[in-house]
């Protein structure tokens, strides 16, 4: 049953695991990744489950590992990723891992504390060194001004430098404080000092040339040395409070030069000793982190696997003997043998003598939807699942989307040059797949591009194809096969004297109908004034044709759903009327589009009727009086017949299915998936395939359920109206293929003529220089506007055509995704 076109057949299984073997069995199932466990304890609080203590221990191990990882990255040490994927360690190894992580964490915290204290001491000594050096220069500068008898500073310097005895016995008690402050706080600090002390202090400051390292954050900080002179204890107290408020650090500074030199020598000695100890501490810390960096990836994997196993075991139930764990899980029927082997391996690894048991169960619950994908199909499956996960065993649109999605995108994006750039970009991502997969981020635009690399590759390839169909290569046509239009009978004088020439396709010398352009649009249309008129007609009809074909294919796919779910009633009361309604109106319109192209050539094109008027008159039953005005004989009778059939299909879709359901209810036979209960197929769980359950969301049949014919009629009427009106609106919606194709072509032509054509318009070396200058602008605008913006627009419109116009004909998307317990998925989520 499971195939590329439908989800895998799923079964609900019950597992009986011995307590000592449960851990190893769940570990093996996690490596396999084919089992989705159900929570058998939904009403039990997470903190009251059996293995909650083990989960907490795992959380603590992860916290310690994250702390070590942070320290490793902070030190700039590369984390070694050998690609090793160890198995989940046995429970007894968990104690060793905890002890190892505890030891490393304590050692790192102790080293960090010691290093921070050493750095703080080193910073203080360094600041003191700069204070002694800078204050010495302050005093020397003041002494120099005093000796030079600088009028502005002589009196001030004399008062500052002389002792009490030399001042005539009048003690002034002039004091000073010295310290350091952050550079950005200095202007505010200086203003505050001036205002608070009313100008009665004297401040000198200078910047420390080399930035200092903050012992806590490790950032580089710029600081300044200052010295403040004041008189009196009251000003001293005020100055110290201001320094404390601005977080300035004050240091003792001797008054005499000899004492300052002696202290500076002692400070330098202590700095050298402290630097030696700091280097040794840093080397030890580096060795510890390098050793941890070699194993931290493996430790993370082990800790996360242990945590995932115990989290899964919390979903299980204990039997009455407390010796056996009972679990329920969804798993693919095709992989039951592999699951049995995994359970057998887990039992053997645990050393248990009692084998694990797996029993298949019957249930009316809708199973999860599981589509097997690979790196190529996963992107297209993600597009479909973004609309809604397929109901169980419903037709999967993803295989058809692989072709139709990039093709419809290319119809709107049709330019061979732009498609080539897109395809080359995708090929580069595919070629460097392994390297880029390790470098890509979980979030951001790059992850989106890389995840859809195969979608982009096909979009680029199809755009090259449609570009050659439109004969567009960066808005220019390629004359590969030679145009079928010629100007043999037109003289040179006529060409020079007439700005516009009309070429008549009826003249054989001008156009050779026997040898049309072999592939795509004739390149001469790129020069024609009526180019847009011609291409509009062509692309409009092409868009409608592609839309009707895709919608008809979608209706046909609904037949596969009805057949699979054994619903013959829907096959005859829904599928056949829907297909006839669509074909009688829009299928006929596509046929007359091709008929008009074939039946009317250039010689009788003036007789060709308008398709729009023809379709309108078809529903109004207005027909021409003359037989010559018909497109073909019997047109009137056929169109009346098609309209009557289309109208008759509406009550068929509306009443047939509710009538037969009402009749079956009256006869006492409820329906199962559209078939009566007598004909419902029941398979034994051990022999043959199990019957597919109804899609999720379908009402479960109960004996006491009331039959409401009114509700069924309303439901059927809604679907009938939705389909009939949808056929009209969806057909019109496909005209976006024409509109976006026209917009892309015109934008490309405008960009060429207004940017690159400027450089190509000059001759000689001037033209070469101008072309070189304007080409980067042309390239940037091409990528930004035509590839990114226009590409995103075409992508979204193609996505809408698939989600609404195509999938609405057969796809419900009411299922839920199969999410197996998988270590591989767990590791991908944490990378």
Coordinates of C-alpha atoms in Angstrom, one line a residue, residues 143-602:
X143 CA 58.0 72.6 39.0
X144 CA 59.2 73.5 35.4
X145 CA 56.6 76.3 35.1
X146 CA 57.6 77.6 38.5
X147 CA 61.3 77.7 37.5
X148 CA 60.4 79.4 34.2
X149 CA 58.4 82.0 36.2
X150 CA 55.3 81.6 34.0
X151 CA 53.1 84.5 35.1
X152 CA 50.0 82.4 34.8
X153 CA 51.2 79.5 36.9
X154 CA 54.0 80.8 39.1
X155 CA 51.8 81.7 42.0
X156 CA 49.7 78.6 41.8
X157 CA 52.8 76.3 41.4
X158 CA 54.6 78.0 44.2
X159 CA 51.6 77.5 46.5
X160 CA 51.3 73.9 45.6
X161 CA 55.0 72.8 45.8
X162 CA 56.3 74.7 48.8
X163 CA 56.2 73.3 52.2
X164 CA 54.6 74.9 55.2
X165 CA 57.9 76.3 56.5
X166 CA 58.7 78.0 53.2
X167 CA 55.2 79.7 53.2
X168 CA 56.1 81.9 56.0
X169 CA 54.7 79.7 58.7
X170 CA 51.1 79.9 57.4
X171 CA 49.9 76.3 56.9
X172 CA 47.5 75.8 54.0
X173 CA 47.0 72.0 54.4
X174 CA 46.7 71.5 50.6
X175 CA 45.9 67.9 49.8
X176 CA 45.3 65.8 46.7
X177 CA 43.8 62.5 45.6
X178 CA 44.8 60.5 42.5
X179 CA 42.9 57.8 40.6
X180 CA 41.6 56.5 37.3
X181 CA 38.2 56.9 35.6
X182 CA 36.5 55.6 32.4
X183 CA 37.2 58.0 29.5
X184 CA 33.6 58.5 28.6
X185 CA 32.7 59.6 32.2
X186 CA 35.5 62.2 32.4
X187 CA 33.6 65.3 31.0
X188 CA 30.6 64.8 33.3
X189 CA 33.0 64.0 36.2
X190 CA 34.8 67.3 35.6
X191 CA 31.7 69.4 35.4
X192 CA 30.3 67.8 38.6
X193 CA 33.5 68.6 40.5
X194 CA 33.5 72.2 39.4
X195 CA 29.8 72.7 40.4
X196 CA 29.9 70.7 43.6
X197 CA 33.2 72.3 44.8
X198 CA 32.4 75.8 43.4
X199 CA 35.7 75.9 41.5
X200 CA 37.8 75.4 44.7
X201 CA 39.5 72.3 43.3
X202 CA 42.3 72.0 40.7
X203 CA 42.0 68.9 38.3
X204 CA 44.6 67.6 36.0
X205 CA 44.0 64.5 33.8
X206 CA 45.6 62.6 31.0
X207 CA 44.5 59.5 29.0
X208 CA 46.2 56.1 29.4
X209 CA 47.5 55.3 25.9
X210 CA 47.0 51.6 26.0
X211 CA 43.5 50.2 26.7
X212 CA 43.1 48.1 29.8
X213 CA 41.3 44.7 30.0
X214 CA 38.2 44.4 32.2
X215 CA 38.7 41.4 34.5
X216 CA 35.1 40.3 34.4
X217 CA 34.0 40.8 30.8
X218 CA 37.4 40.7 29.1
X219 CA 36.6 43.8 27.1
X220 CA 39.1 46.5 26.4
X221 CA 38.4 49.7 28.4
X222 CA 39.9 53.2 27.9
X223 CA 40.7 55.0 31.1
X224 CA 42.2 58.3 32.2
X225 CA 44.4 59.2 35.1
X226 CA 43.4 62.3 37.2
X227 CA 44.8 64.2 40.2
X228 CA 42.6 66.6 42.2
X229 CA 44.1 69.3 44.5
X230 CA 41.9 70.8 47.2
X231 CA 42.2 72.5 50.6
X232 CA 40.4 71.3 53.7
X233 CA 38.8 68.2 54.9
X234 CA 35.3 69.2 53.8
X235 CA 36.4 69.4 50.2
X236 CA 38.3 66.1 50.5
X237 CA 35.1 64.3 51.7
X238 CA 33.1 65.9 48.9
X239 CA 35.7 65.0 46.2
X240 CA 35.8 61.3 47.4
X241 CA 32.0 61.0 47.3
X242 CA 31.9 62.4 43.8
X243 CA 34.7 59.9 42.8
X244 CA 32.7 57.1 44.3
X245 CA 29.5 58.1 42.5
X246 CA 31.3 58.1 39.1
X247 CA 33.0 54.7 39.9
X248 CA 36.4 56.2 39.8
X249 CA 39.1 54.2 41.5
X250 CA 41.4 56.1 44.0
X251 CA 44.9 54.9 44.7
X252 CA 47.4 56.1 47.4
X253 CA 50.0 58.4 45.9
X254 CA 53.1 59.5 48.0
X255 CA 53.8 63.2 48.2
X256 CA 57.6 63.1 47.6
X257 CA 59.3 62.1 44.4
X258 CA 61.5 59.6 46.2
X259 CA 58.6 57.8 47.7
X260 CA 56.8 57.7 44.4
X261 CA 59.9 56.2 42.6
X262 CA 60.3 53.6 45.3
X263 CA 56.6 52.6 45.1
X264 CA 56.8 52.5 41.3
X265 CA 59.8 50.0 41.5
X266 CA 57.8 47.8 43.9
X267 CA 54.7 47.9 41.6
X268 CA 56.7 46.9 38.6
X269 CA 58.2 43.9 40.4
X270 CA 54.7 42.8 41.6
X271 CA 53.4 43.2 38.0
X272 CA 56.1 41.0 36.6
X273 CA 55.4 38.3 39.2
X274 CA 51.7 38.5 38.7
X275 CA 52.1 38.3 34.9
X276 CA 54.0 35.1 35.3
X277 CA 51.3 33.6 37.5
X278 CA 48.6 34.8 35.0
X279 CA 50.4 33.1 32.1
X280 CA 50.6 29.9 34.0
X281 CA 46.9 30.0 34.9
X282 CA 46.0 30.8 31.3
X283 CA 48.0 27.9 30.0
X284 CA 46.4 25.5 32.4
X285 CA 42.9 26.8 31.5
X286 CA 43.7 26.5 27.8
X287 CA 44.9 22.9 28.3
X288 CA 41.7 21.9 30.1
X289 CA 39.5 23.5 27.4
X290 CA 41.4 22.0 24.6
X291 CA 41.0 18.6 26.1
X292 CA 37.3 19.2 26.6
X293 CA 36.9 20.5 23.1
X294 CA 38.0 17.1 21.7
X295 CA 35.1 15.3 23.4
X296 CA 32.4 17.8 24.0
X297 CA 30.4 16.9 20.8
X298 CA 30.4 13.2 21.7
X299 CA 29.4 14.1 25.3
X300 CA 26.5 16.2 24.0
X301 CA 25.3 13.3 21.8
X302 CA 25.5 10.9 24.7
X303 CA 23.7 13.2 27.1
X304 CA 20.9 14.0 24.7
X305 CA 20.4 10.4 23.8
X306 CA 20.1 9.4 27.4
X307 CA 17.7 12.2 28.0
X308 CA 15.6 11.3 25.0
X309 CA 15.4 7.6 26.1
X310 CA 14.2 8.5 29.6
X311 CA 11.8 11.0 28.3
X312 CA 10.4 8.3 26.0
X313 CA 10.2 5.8 28.9
X314 CA 8.1 8.3 30.8
X315 CA 5.4 7.7 28.1
X316 CA 5.2 4.0 29.0
X317 CA 3.0 2.3 31.5
X318 CA 4.0 -0.2 34.2
X319 CA 2.1 -3.5 34.6
X320 CA 0.7 -4.7 37.9
X321 CA 3.9 -6.6 38.7
X322 CA 6.1 -3.5 38.3
X323 CA 8.5 -5.6 36.2
X324 CA 7.3 -4.9 32.7
X325 CA 6.8 -1.7 30.8
X326 CA 4.0 -1.4 28.3
X327 CA 4.1 0.9 25.3
X328 CA 2.0 1.7 22.3
X329 CA 3.4 3.0 19.1
X330 CA 2.7 3.7 15.4
X331 CA 5.1 2.1 13.0
X332 CA 5.1 1.2 9.2
X333 CA 4.0 -2.3 8.4
X334 CA 6.8 -2.7 5.9
X335 CA 9.4 -2.2 8.6
X336 CA 8.0 -4.4 11.3
X337 CA 10.7 -7.0 10.8
X338 CA 13.4 -4.3 11.3
X339 CA 11.7 -3.2 14.4
X340 CA 11.6 -6.8 15.7
X341 CA 15.3 -7.1 15.0
X342 CA 16.0 -3.9 16.9
X343 CA 14.1 -5.1 19.9
X344 CA 16.0 -8.4 19.8
X345 CA 19.3 -6.5 19.7
X346 CA 18.3 -4.4 22.7
X347 CA 17.3 -7.4 24.7
X348 CA 20.6 -9.1 24.0
X349 CA 22.6 -6.0 24.9
X350 CA 20.8 -5.7 28.2
X351 CA 21.4 -9.3 29.1
X352 CA 17.8 -10.0 29.7
X353 CA 16.5 -13.6 29.3
X354 CA 12.9 -12.6 28.6
X355 CA 12.3 -11.4 25.0
X356 CA 10.5 -8.2 24.1
X357 CA 7.1 -8.7 22.6
X358 CA 5.4 -6.6 19.8
X359 CA 1.7 -7.1 19.1
X360 CA -0.3 -5.4 16.3
X361 CA -3.5 -3.8 17.5
X362 CA -6.7 -2.9 15.7
X363 CA -8.0 0.6 16.1
X364 CA -10.4 3.1 14.6
X365 CA -8.0 6.0 15.2
X366 CA -6.6 7.6 12.1
X367 CA -2.9 6.6 11.8
X368 CA -0.2 9.3 11.2
X369 CA 0.9 10.0 7.6
X370 CA 4.3 8.8 6.7
X371 CA 5.9 9.5 3.3
X372 CA 9.4 8.2 2.7
X373 CA 11.5 11.0 1.2
X374 CA 15.1 11.6 0.2
X375 CA 17.1 14.8 -0.1
X376 CA 15.6 15.4 -3.6
X377 CA 11.9 14.8 -2.8
X378 CA 11.9 16.3 0.7
X379 CA 11.8 19.9 -0.5
X380 CA 8.7 19.2 -2.7
X381 CA 7.1 17.2 0.1
X382 CA 7.6 20.2 2.4
X383 CA 5.7 22.4 -0.1
X384 CA 2.7 20.1 0.0
X385 CA 2.9 19.6 3.8
X386 CA 2.9 23.4 4.3
X387 CA -0.7 23.5 3.0
X388 CA -1.7 20.5 5.1
X389 CA -0.5 17.0 5.8
X390 CA -2.2 14.4 3.7
X391 CA -4.8 12.3 5.3
X392 CA -3.9 8.7 5.8
X393 CA -3.4 6.9 2.5
X394 CA -4.7 9.9 0.6
X395 CA -3.1 10.6 -2.8
X396 CA 0.2 12.5 -2.3
X397 CA 0.5 15.5 -4.6
X398 CA 4.3 15.7 -4.1
X399 CA 5.4 13.4 -7.0
X400 CA 3.3 15.4 -9.5
X401 CA 4.5 18.7 -7.9
X402 CA 8.1 17.7 -8.8
X403 CA 7.3 18.4 -12.4
X404 CA 4.3 20.7 -12.4
X405 CA 5.6 23.2 -9.8
X406 CA 8.9 24.2 -11.5
X407 CA 7.1 24.1 -14.9
X408 CA 4.4 26.6 -13.9
X409 CA 7.1 28.7 -12.3
X410 CA 9.0 28.7 -15.5
X411 CA 6.0 29.7 -17.6
X412 CA 5.9 32.9 -15.5
X413 CA 9.7 33.3 -15.3
X414 CA 10.5 32.3 -18.9
X415 CA 13.9 33.7 -19.7
X416 CA 16.8 31.4 -20.6
X417 CA 19.4 33.7 -19.3
X418 CA 17.9 34.2 -15.9
X419 CA 17.0 30.5 -15.7
X420 CA 20.7 29.7 -16.5
X421 CA 21.9 31.9 -13.6
X422 CA 19.4 30.2 -11.2
X423 CA 20.3 26.7 -12.4
X424 CA 24.0 27.4 -11.9
X425 CA 23.5 28.7 -8.4
X426 CA 21.5 25.6 -7.5
X427 CA 24.1 23.4 -9.1
X428 CA 26.8 25.0 -7.0
X429 CA 24.8 24.3 -3.8
X430 CA 24.2 20.7 -4.9
X431 CA 27.9 20.2 -5.8
X432 CA 29.1 21.7 -2.4
X433 CA 26.3 20.0 -0.6
X434 CA 28.3 18.3 2.2
X435 CA 30.4 21.3 2.9
X436 CA 27.5 23.7 2.9
X437 CA 25.4 21.4 5.1
X438 CA 27.9 21.8 7.9
X439 CA 28.1 25.5 7.5
X440 CA 24.4 26.4 7.1
X441 CA 22.5 28.0 10.0
X442 CA 19.2 26.7 11.3
X443 CA 17.6 30.1 10.9
X444 CA 17.9 32.7 8.2
X445 CA 17.5 33.0 4.4
X446 CA 20.5 30.8 3.7
X447 CA 18.8 27.8 5.3
X448 CA 15.7 28.3 3.1
X449 CA 17.8 28.5 -0.1
X450 CA 19.9 25.5 0.8
X451 CA 16.8 23.4 1.8
X452 CA 15.2 24.1 -1.6
X453 CA 18.3 23.7 -3.7
X454 CA 16.7 20.9 -5.9
X455 CA 13.6 22.9 -6.3
X456 CA 15.7 25.9 -7.5
X457 CA 17.6 23.6 -9.8
X458 CA 14.5 22.4 -11.5
X459 CA 13.0 25.9 -11.6
X460 CA 16.1 27.1 -13.4
X461 CA 16.2 24.1 -15.8
X462 CA 12.5 24.6 -16.8
X463 CA 13.0 28.3 -17.1
X464 CA 15.8 27.7 -19.7
X465 CA 13.3 25.5 -21.6
X466 CA 10.4 28.0 -21.5
X467 CA 13.0 30.8 -22.3
X468 CA 13.8 29.0 -25.5
X469 CA 10.1 28.6 -26.2
X470 CA 9.5 32.3 -25.7
X471 CA 12.9 33.0 -27.4
X472 CA 14.0 35.2 -24.5
X473 CA 17.6 35.4 -23.4
X474 CA 18.0 38.5 -21.2
X475 CA 15.1 40.0 -23.1
X476 CA 16.8 39.4 -26.5
X477 CA 15.9 36.9 -29.1
X478 CA 18.3 34.3 -30.5
X479 CA 18.2 33.7 -34.2
X480 CA 19.4 30.1 -34.1
X481 CA 17.5 28.6 -37.0
X482 CA 16.9 31.7 -39.2
X483 CA 13.7 33.6 -39.3
X484 CA 10.8 32.4 -41.6
X485 CA 10.1 36.0 -42.5
X486 CA 11.9 37.6 -45.4
X487 CA 12.0 41.0 -47.2
X488 CA 13.0 39.8 -50.7
X489 CA 10.4 41.9 -52.6
X490 CA 10.9 45.1 -50.6
X491 CA 13.3 47.6 -52.0
X492 CA 16.0 49.5 -50.0
X493 CA 14.2 52.8 -50.7
X494 CA 11.0 51.5 -49.1
X495 CA 12.9 50.4 -46.1
X496 CA 14.6 53.8 -45.7
X497 CA 11.5 55.9 -46.4
X498 CA 9.1 54.0 -44.2
X499 CA 9.6 53.9 -40.4
X500 CA 7.1 51.0 -40.1
X501 CA 6.6 48.2 -42.6
X502 CA 3.8 45.7 -42.5
X503 CA 4.8 42.2 -43.5
X504 CA 1.9 40.2 -45.0
X505 CA 2.1 36.5 -44.1
X506 CA -0.1 35.7 -47.2
X507 CA 2.8 36.7 -49.5
X508 CA 5.0 33.6 -49.9
X509 CA 8.1 35.7 -50.6
X510 CA 7.7 37.3 -47.2
X511 CA 6.6 34.3 -45.1
X512 CA 7.1 30.6 -45.9
X513 CA 4.3 28.7 -44.1
X514 CA 5.8 25.4 -45.2
X515 CA 9.0 26.1 -43.1
X516 CA 8.0 27.8 -39.8
X517 CA 10.5 28.5 -37.1
X518 CA 11.5 25.0 -35.8
X519 CA 11.4 25.7 -32.0
X520 CA 9.7 28.5 -30.1
X521 CA 8.8 32.0 -31.2
X522 CA 10.3 33.4 -34.4
X523 CA 13.1 36.0 -33.5
X524 CA 11.6 38.6 -35.8
X525 CA 8.8 39.2 -33.3
X526 CA 11.3 40.8 -31.0
X527 CA 11.5 43.7 -33.5
X528 CA 7.8 43.9 -34.3
X529 CA 5.7 46.8 -33.0
X530 CA 2.8 44.4 -32.4
X531 CA 4.9 42.0 -30.4
X532 CA 3.0 42.4 -27.2
X533 CA -0.4 41.9 -29.0
X534 CA 0.9 38.7 -30.6
X535 CA 2.4 37.3 -27.4
X536 CA -0.6 38.3 -25.3
X537 CA -2.9 36.2 -27.4
X538 CA -0.5 33.3 -27.4
X539 CA 0.3 33.3 -23.7
X540 CA -3.3 33.9 -22.6
X541 CA -4.6 30.8 -24.5
X542 CA -1.5 28.8 -23.3
X543 CA -2.3 29.7 -19.6
X544 CA -6.0 28.7 -19.9
X545 CA -5.0 25.4 -21.6
X546 CA -2.4 24.5 -18.9
X547 CA -4.9 25.4 -16.2
X548 CA -7.7 23.2 -17.6
X549 CA -5.3 20.3 -18.1
X550 CA -4.0 20.5 -14.5
X551 CA -7.4 20.9 -13.0
X552 CA -8.7 17.9 -15.0
X553 CA -5.7 15.9 -13.8
X554 CA -6.6 16.8 -10.2
X555 CA -10.2 15.6 -10.7
X556 CA -8.9 12.4 -12.1
X557 CA -6.7 11.9 -9.0
X558 CA -9.8 12.1 -6.8
X559 CA -10.9 8.8 -8.5
X560 CA -7.9 7.1 -7.1
X561 CA -8.9 8.2 -3.6
X562 CA -12.5 6.9 -4.0
X563 CA -11.2 3.6 -5.4
X564 CA -8.7 3.1 -2.6
X565 CA -11.2 3.9 0.2
X566 CA -13.7 1.6 -1.5
X567 CA -16.2 4.4 -2.0
X568 CA -18.1 3.5 -5.2
X569 CA -20.9 5.9 -4.4
X570 CA -18.6 8.9 -4.6
X571 CA -17.1 7.5 -7.8
X572 CA -20.4 7.7 -9.6
X573 CA -22.1 10.6 -7.8
X574 CA -19.2 13.0 -7.5
X575 CA -16.3 12.1 -9.7
X576 CA -18.2 11.5 -13.0
X577 CA -20.4 14.6 -12.7
X578 CA -17.4 16.8 -11.8
X579 CA -15.3 15.5 -14.7
X580 CA -18.2 15.9 -17.2
X581 CA -19.0 19.4 -15.9
X582 CA -15.3 20.5 -16.3
X583 CA -14.9 18.9 -19.7
X584 CA -18.2 20.1 -21.2
X585 CA -17.4 23.7 -20.5
X586 CA -13.6 24.3 -20.1
X587 CA -12.4 21.1 -21.9
X588 CA -14.5 22.2 -24.9
X589 CA -12.9 25.7 -24.7
X590 CA -9.4 24.2 -24.9
X591 CA -10.4 22.1 -27.9
X592 CA -11.7 25.0 -29.9
X593 CA -8.5 27.0 -29.0
X594 CA -6.5 24.3 -30.8
X595 CA -9.1 23.9 -33.5
X596 CA -8.9 27.7 -34.2
X597 CA -5.1 27.5 -34.5
X598 CA -5.3 24.6 -36.9
X599 CA -8.4 25.5 -39.0
X600 CA -7.6 29.2 -39.6
X601 CA -4.5 30.2 -41.4
X602 CA -3.3 33.6 -42.5

